[in-house]
Amino acid sequence: MALLTHLLVCVFGMGSWVAINGLWVELPLLVTELPEKWHLPSYLTVVIQLANIGPLLVTLLHRFRPGCLEEVPVIFVILGVGTAACILLAFLWNVTSWVRGGHHSIAFIVLTFFLALVDCTSSVTFLPFMSQLPTYYLTSFFVGEGLSGLLPALVALAQGSGVSTCVNVSETSAPTLSPVTSRETHITQVTAIPWDAYSSGDRLWGLQHGHGCYEPLPSPAGPLGWRSPHRDLLGAVHLLSQLREGDVRGDPAR
């Protein structure tokens, strides 16, 4: 019988903050579904702090009207309110309302307020009730309060709360990084030049001479030498070919 009493006291203590702790561990899922997004934690914090009006009223009644408030009826009332809020929250948590030009989770926030009101008020009603029992039951009560945070966390981990997968849908090809030497400064820089720009000169040379395929360029000082009227063009194309091979030793135009 004593073991059963300890177990019931533990469950009684677990009901103090289990509802609000359950909301916090589900927050990674709530922010993706509700219109408040990542403003939702701030709203929840404000709502929970406003719910401290419950303990304040109980304290004021005990101070100015001693004996008018019994803990047992208050405990039954707050547990009933908490149970009703949890049931309604299961069906209305994602219902939104149009307020001030946007959608807001009014039902979720209002029901969260009542849950927080229950949990905050339990701090000033459960302990006075426990004073009517032998003191060794207090240990079981505080163990239950500790489990009110552990149990929702274990349930959230079991159901995979907040597990998400990022999928990269973009398919972009990175350009080839190659060195380019400036004619004026002779400073080698790394620029993004596609590979086709290097082979275009060789392909044009092969097509011009009837080969129709890839063929390395001859030396720019070929049959016409540097006296050719096209020497600048030949020198530039030859420089591109040398850059592709990584064999730049100087500027042929100089």
Tab-separated table of C-alpha atoms in Angstrom:
chain	number	residue	atom	x	y	z
A	1	MET	CA	0.000	0.000	0.000
A	2	ALA	CA	2.836	2.378	0.825
A	3	LEU	CA	4.481	1.676	-2.549
A	4	LEU	CA	1.236	2.443	-4.370
A	5	THR	CA	0.898	5.698	-2.444
A	6	HIS	CA	4.441	6.698	-3.395
A	7	LEU	CA	3.656	5.920	-7.025
A	8	LEU	CA	0.463	7.977	-6.982
A	9	VAL	CA	2.244	10.890	-5.321
A	10	CYS	CA	4.919	10.676	-8.024
A	11	VAL	CA	2.260	10.811	-10.749
A	12	PHE	CA	0.608	13.700	-8.908
A	13	GLY	CA	3.866	15.642	-8.926
A	14	MET	CA	4.422	14.791	-12.586
A	15	GLY	CA	1.222	16.614	-13.497
A	16	SER	CA	2.636	19.939	-12.345
A	17	TRP	CA	4.626	20.985	-15.441
A	18	VAL	CA	4.247	18.115	-17.896
A	19	ALA	CA	1.950	20.058	-20.257
A	20	ILE	CA	4.210	23.072	-20.798
A	21	ASN	CA	7.318	20.902	-21.013
A	22	GLY	CA	5.538	18.869	-23.666
A	23	LEU	CA	4.936	22.028	-25.700
A	24	TRP	CA	8.576	23.072	-25.533
A	25	VAL	CA	9.910	19.755	-26.798
A	26	GLU	CA	7.477	19.894	-29.740
A	27	LEU	CA	8.634	23.388	-30.689
A	28	PRO	CA	10.773	22.246	-33.692
A	29	LEU	CA	7.598	20.877	-35.274
A	30	LEU	CA	5.361	23.778	-34.288
A	31	VAL	CA	7.539	26.493	-35.831
A	32	THR	CA	7.330	24.821	-39.236
A	33	GLU	CA	3.525	24.600	-39.194
A	34	LEU	CA	2.261	27.697	-37.405
A	35	PRO	CA	2.349	31.130	-39.079
A	36	GLU	CA	4.384	32.720	-36.262
A	37	LYS	CA	7.410	30.619	-37.274
A	38	TRP	CA	10.409	31.377	-35.041
A	39	HIS	CA	8.557	34.208	-33.296
A	40	LEU	CA	6.551	31.487	-31.572
A	41	PRO	CA	9.067	30.880	-28.716
A	42	SER	CA	8.853	34.559	-27.769
A	43	TYR	CA	5.062	34.429	-27.789
A	44	LEU	CA	5.074	31.306	-25.627
A	45	THR	CA	7.422	32.906	-23.124
A	46	VAL	CA	5.181	35.967	-22.787
A	47	VAL	CA	2.043	33.819	-22.454
A	48	ILE	CA	3.600	31.616	-19.776
A	49	GLN	CA	4.719	34.646	-17.796
A	50	LEU	CA	1.236	36.156	-18.015
A	51	ALA	CA	-0.158	32.922	-16.590
A	52	ASN	CA	1.573	33.727	-13.301
A	53	ILE	CA	-1.545	35.701	-12.503
A	54	GLY	CA	-2.937	32.409	-11.156
A	55	PRO	CA	-0.386	31.988	-8.346
A	56	LEU	CA	-0.676	35.709	-7.633
A	57	LEU	CA	-4.440	35.465	-7.100
A	58	VAL	CA	-4.075	32.401	-4.880
A	59	THR	CA	-1.424	34.147	-2.793
A	60	LEU	CA	-3.553	37.290	-2.415
A	61	LEU	CA	-6.573	35.246	-1.334
A	62	HIS	CA	-4.505	33.437	1.283
A	63	ARG	CA	-3.168	36.772	2.480
A	64	PHE	CA	-6.357	38.815	2.682
A	65	ARG	CA	-8.999	36.062	3.020
A	66	PRO	CA	-7.383	33.276	5.021
A	67	GLY	CA	-9.287	30.014	5.004
A	68	CYS	CA	-11.622	30.930	2.131
A	69	LEU	CA	-9.691	28.860	-0.395
A	70	GLU	CA	-9.231	25.130	0.027
A	71	GLU	CA	-6.504	23.350	-1.902
A	72	VAL	CA	-8.464	20.215	-2.817
A	73	PRO	CA	-11.246	21.930	-4.847
A	74	VAL	CA	-8.688	24.210	-6.495
A	75	ILE	CA	-6.555	21.213	-7.484
A	76	PHE	CA	-9.562	19.470	-9.032
A	77	VAL	CA	-10.484	22.622	-10.946
A	78	ILE	CA	-7.016	23.263	-12.353
A	79	LEU	CA	-6.553	19.598	-13.289
A	80	GLY	CA	-9.905	19.673	-15.094
A	81	VAL	CA	-8.940	22.856	-16.933
A	82	GLY	CA	-5.599	21.354	-17.912
A	83	THR	CA	-7.212	18.162	-19.205
A	84	ALA	CA	-9.761	20.098	-21.264
A	85	ALA	CA	-7.032	22.358	-22.684
A	86	CYS	CA	-4.922	19.353	-23.721
A	87	ILE	CA	-7.880	17.706	-25.464
A	88	LEU	CA	-8.807	20.896	-27.313
A	89	LEU	CA	-5.181	21.520	-28.220
A	90	ALA	CA	-5.020	18.151	-29.961
A	91	PHE	CA	-7.690	19.333	-32.427
A	92	LEU	CA	-7.159	23.101	-32.602
A	93	TRP	CA	-3.382	23.542	-32.423
A	94	ASN	CA	-3.035	24.371	-36.143
A	95	VAL	CA	-6.230	26.439	-36.515
A	96	THR	CA	-5.407	30.021	-37.492
A	97	SER	CA	-7.417	33.244	-37.459
A	98	TRP	CA	-7.087	36.401	-39.544
A	99	VAL	CA	-6.074	39.181	-37.151
A	100	ARG	CA	-4.600	42.591	-38.038
A	101	GLY	CA	-3.772	41.730	-41.618
A	102	GLY	CA	-2.283	38.286	-41.099
A	103	HIS	CA	-2.883	34.739	-39.913
A	104	HIS	CA	-2.209	34.025	-36.241
A	105	SER	CA	-2.559	30.937	-34.058
A	106	ILE	CA	-5.072	32.447	-31.660
A	107	ALA	CA	-6.500	29.096	-30.534
A	108	PHE	CA	-3.052	27.680	-29.851
A	109	ILE	CA	-1.947	30.730	-27.858
A	110	VAL	CA	-5.159	30.869	-25.782
A	111	LEU	CA	-5.023	27.163	-24.943
A	112	THR	CA	-1.338	27.501	-24.098
A	113	PHE	CA	-2.253	30.254	-21.660
A	114	PHE	CA	-4.672	27.941	-19.839
A	115	LEU	CA	-2.084	25.167	-19.738
A	116	ALA	CA	0.455	27.580	-18.292
A	117	LEU	CA	-2.156	28.838	-15.823
A	118	VAL	CA	-2.641	25.282	-14.581
A	119	ASP	CA	1.081	24.579	-14.272
A	120	CYS	CA	1.916	27.877	-12.586
A	121	THR	CA	-0.952	27.571	-10.123
A	122	SER	CA	0.120	24.041	-9.234
A	123	SER	CA	3.255	25.480	-7.640
A	124	VAL	CA	1.180	27.164	-4.909
A	125	THR	CA	-1.519	24.515	-4.495
A	126	PHE	CA	0.197	21.134	-4.746
A	127	LEU	CA	2.749	21.738	-2.003
A	128	PRO	CA	0.195	22.980	0.578
A	129	PHE	CA	-1.815	19.845	-0.145
A	130	MET	CA	1.293	17.689	0.327
A	131	SER	CA	1.731	19.203	3.788
A	132	GLN	CA	-1.279	17.145	4.869
A	133	LEU	CA	0.619	13.914	4.126
A	134	PRO	CA	3.627	12.491	5.961
A	135	THR	CA	6.864	14.239	5.081
A	136	TYR	CA	8.487	11.174	3.499
A	137	TYR	CA	6.052	11.487	0.580
A	138	LEU	CA	7.669	14.773	-0.413
A	139	THR	CA	10.561	12.875	-1.967
A	140	SER	CA	8.202	11.038	-4.307
A	141	PHE	CA	6.463	14.312	-5.128
A	142	PHE	CA	9.691	16.026	-6.185
A	143	VAL	CA	10.749	12.956	-8.157
A	144	GLY	CA	7.482	13.271	-10.062
A	145	GLU	CA	8.160	16.959	-10.722
A	146	GLY	CA	11.530	16.032	-12.183
A	147	LEU	CA	9.940	13.398	-14.400
A	148	SER	CA	7.524	16.024	-15.744
A	149	GLY	CA	10.418	17.307	-17.852
A	150	LEU	CA	12.098	13.977	-18.589
A	151	LEU	CA	9.037	12.092	-19.800
A	152	PRO	CA	8.042	14.549	-22.593
A	153	ALA	CA	11.656	14.711	-23.750
A	154	LEU	CA	11.867	10.920	-24.057
A	155	VAL	CA	8.570	10.793	-25.945
A	156	ALA	CA	9.758	13.525	-28.337
A	157	LEU	CA	13.011	11.670	-28.994
A	158	ALA	CA	11.107	8.450	-29.635
A	159	GLN	CA	8.808	10.059	-32.197
A	160	GLY	CA	11.650	11.955	-33.894
A	161	SER	CA	10.588	15.499	-33.094
A	162	GLY	CA	12.592	18.043	-35.079
A	163	VAL	CA	14.271	15.532	-37.408
A	164	SER	CA	14.582	17.106	-40.860
A	165	THR	CA	16.493	16.402	-44.060
A	166	CYS	CA	17.970	19.079	-46.307
A	167	VAL	CA	17.902	18.255	-50.024
A	168	ASN	CA	20.007	20.268	-52.456
A	169	VAL	CA	17.939	20.786	-55.595
A	170	SER	CA	20.353	23.089	-57.397
A	171	GLU	CA	22.609	21.623	-60.083
A	172	THR	CA	25.299	24.071	-61.075
A	173	SER	CA	28.658	23.212	-62.584
A	174	ALA	CA	31.582	25.017	-61.059
A	175	PRO	CA	33.880	26.759	-63.564
A	176	THR	CA	37.478	25.697	-63.952
A	177	LEU	CA	40.008	27.844	-62.132
A	178	SER	CA	43.034	28.585	-64.301
A	179	PRO	CA	45.916	31.067	-64.180
A	180	VAL	CA	45.939	34.044	-66.570
A	181	THR	CA	48.899	36.380	-66.994
A	182	SER	CA	48.352	40.072	-67.634
A	183	ARG	CA	50.360	41.561	-70.536
A	184	GLU	CA	50.959	44.841	-68.723
A	185	THR	CA	51.772	43.710	-65.193
A	186	HIS	CA	52.848	40.054	-65.657
A	187	ILE	CA	50.885	39.213	-62.491
A	188	THR	CA	49.312	35.771	-62.519
A	189	GLN	CA	45.698	35.794	-61.386
A	190	VAL	CA	43.196	32.992	-60.870
A	191	THR	CA	40.072	33.556	-62.905
A	192	ALA	CA	37.135	31.409	-63.849
A	193	ILE	CA	37.594	30.581	-67.544
A	194	PRO	CA	35.714	27.652	-69.068
A	195	TRP	CA	37.780	24.866	-70.590
A	196	ASP	CA	36.314	25.439	-74.062
A	197	ALA	CA	38.006	28.836	-74.280
A	198	TYR	CA	41.428	27.147	-74.216
A	199	SER	CA	40.731	24.668	-76.978
A	200	SER	CA	38.826	27.051	-79.279
A	201	GLY	CA	42.032	28.397	-80.849
A	202	ASP	CA	43.345	24.924	-81.629
A	203	ARG	CA	40.011	23.837	-83.098
A	204	LEU	CA	39.775	26.943	-85.294
A	205	TRP	CA	43.312	26.357	-86.558
A	206	GLY	CA	42.522	22.752	-87.455
A	207	LEU	CA	39.308	23.707	-89.256
A	208	GLN	CA	41.066	26.483	-91.168
A	209	HIS	CA	43.612	24.027	-92.581
A	210	GLY	CA	41.046	21.385	-93.501
A	211	HIS	CA	41.764	18.935	-90.701
A	212	GLY	CA	38.329	19.250	-89.095
A	213	CYS	CA	39.597	18.041	-85.730
A	214	TYR	CA	41.672	19.077	-82.782
A	215	GLU	CA	45.249	19.952	-83.723
A	216	PRO	CA	47.821	21.930	-81.718
A	217	LEU	CA	48.729	25.333	-83.096
A	218	PRO	CA	52.110	25.776	-84.775
A	219	SER	CA	54.545	28.347	-83.537
A	220	PRO	CA	53.309	31.905	-84.096
A	221	ALA	CA	56.525	32.575	-86.023
A	222	GLY	CA	55.444	30.106	-88.746
A	223	PRO	CA	55.736	30.513	-92.508
A	224	LEU	CA	54.966	34.217	-92.279
A	225	GLY	CA	56.856	34.764	-89.036
A	226	TRP	CA	56.123	37.817	-86.944
A	227	ARG	CA	55.832	39.857	-90.149
A	228	SER	CA	52.361	38.397	-90.695
A	229	PRO	CA	49.542	40.981	-90.610
A	230	HIS	CA	47.729	38.589	-88.270
A	231	ARG	CA	50.600	38.241	-85.823
A	232	ASP	CA	48.656	39.765	-82.913
A	233	LEU	CA	45.796	37.337	-83.403
A	234	LEU	CA	48.163	34.394	-83.809
A	235	GLY	CA	50.101	35.440	-80.729
A	236	ALA	CA	46.958	35.697	-78.596
A	237	VAL	CA	45.653	32.317	-79.740
A	238	HIS	CA	49.070	30.743	-79.228
A	239	LEU	CA	49.207	32.222	-75.716
A	240	LEU	CA	45.851	30.629	-74.884
A	241	SER	CA	47.160	27.283	-76.092
A	242	GLN	CA	50.256	27.618	-73.931
A	243	LEU	CA	48.155	28.587	-70.920
A	244	ARG	CA	46.189	25.392	-71.308
A	245	GLU	CA	49.371	23.347	-71.297
A	246	GLY	CA	50.744	25.318	-68.331
A	247	ASP	CA	53.833	26.276	-70.300
A	248	VAL	CA	53.818	30.081	-70.193
A	249	ARG	CA	57.380	31.384	-70.108
A	250	GLY	CA	56.849	34.858	-71.435
A	251	ASP	CA	54.808	37.044	-73.715
A	252	PRO	CA	55.523	36.179	-77.377
A	253	ALA	CA	54.181	39.520	-78.540
A	254	ARG	CA	57.040	41.222	-76.744
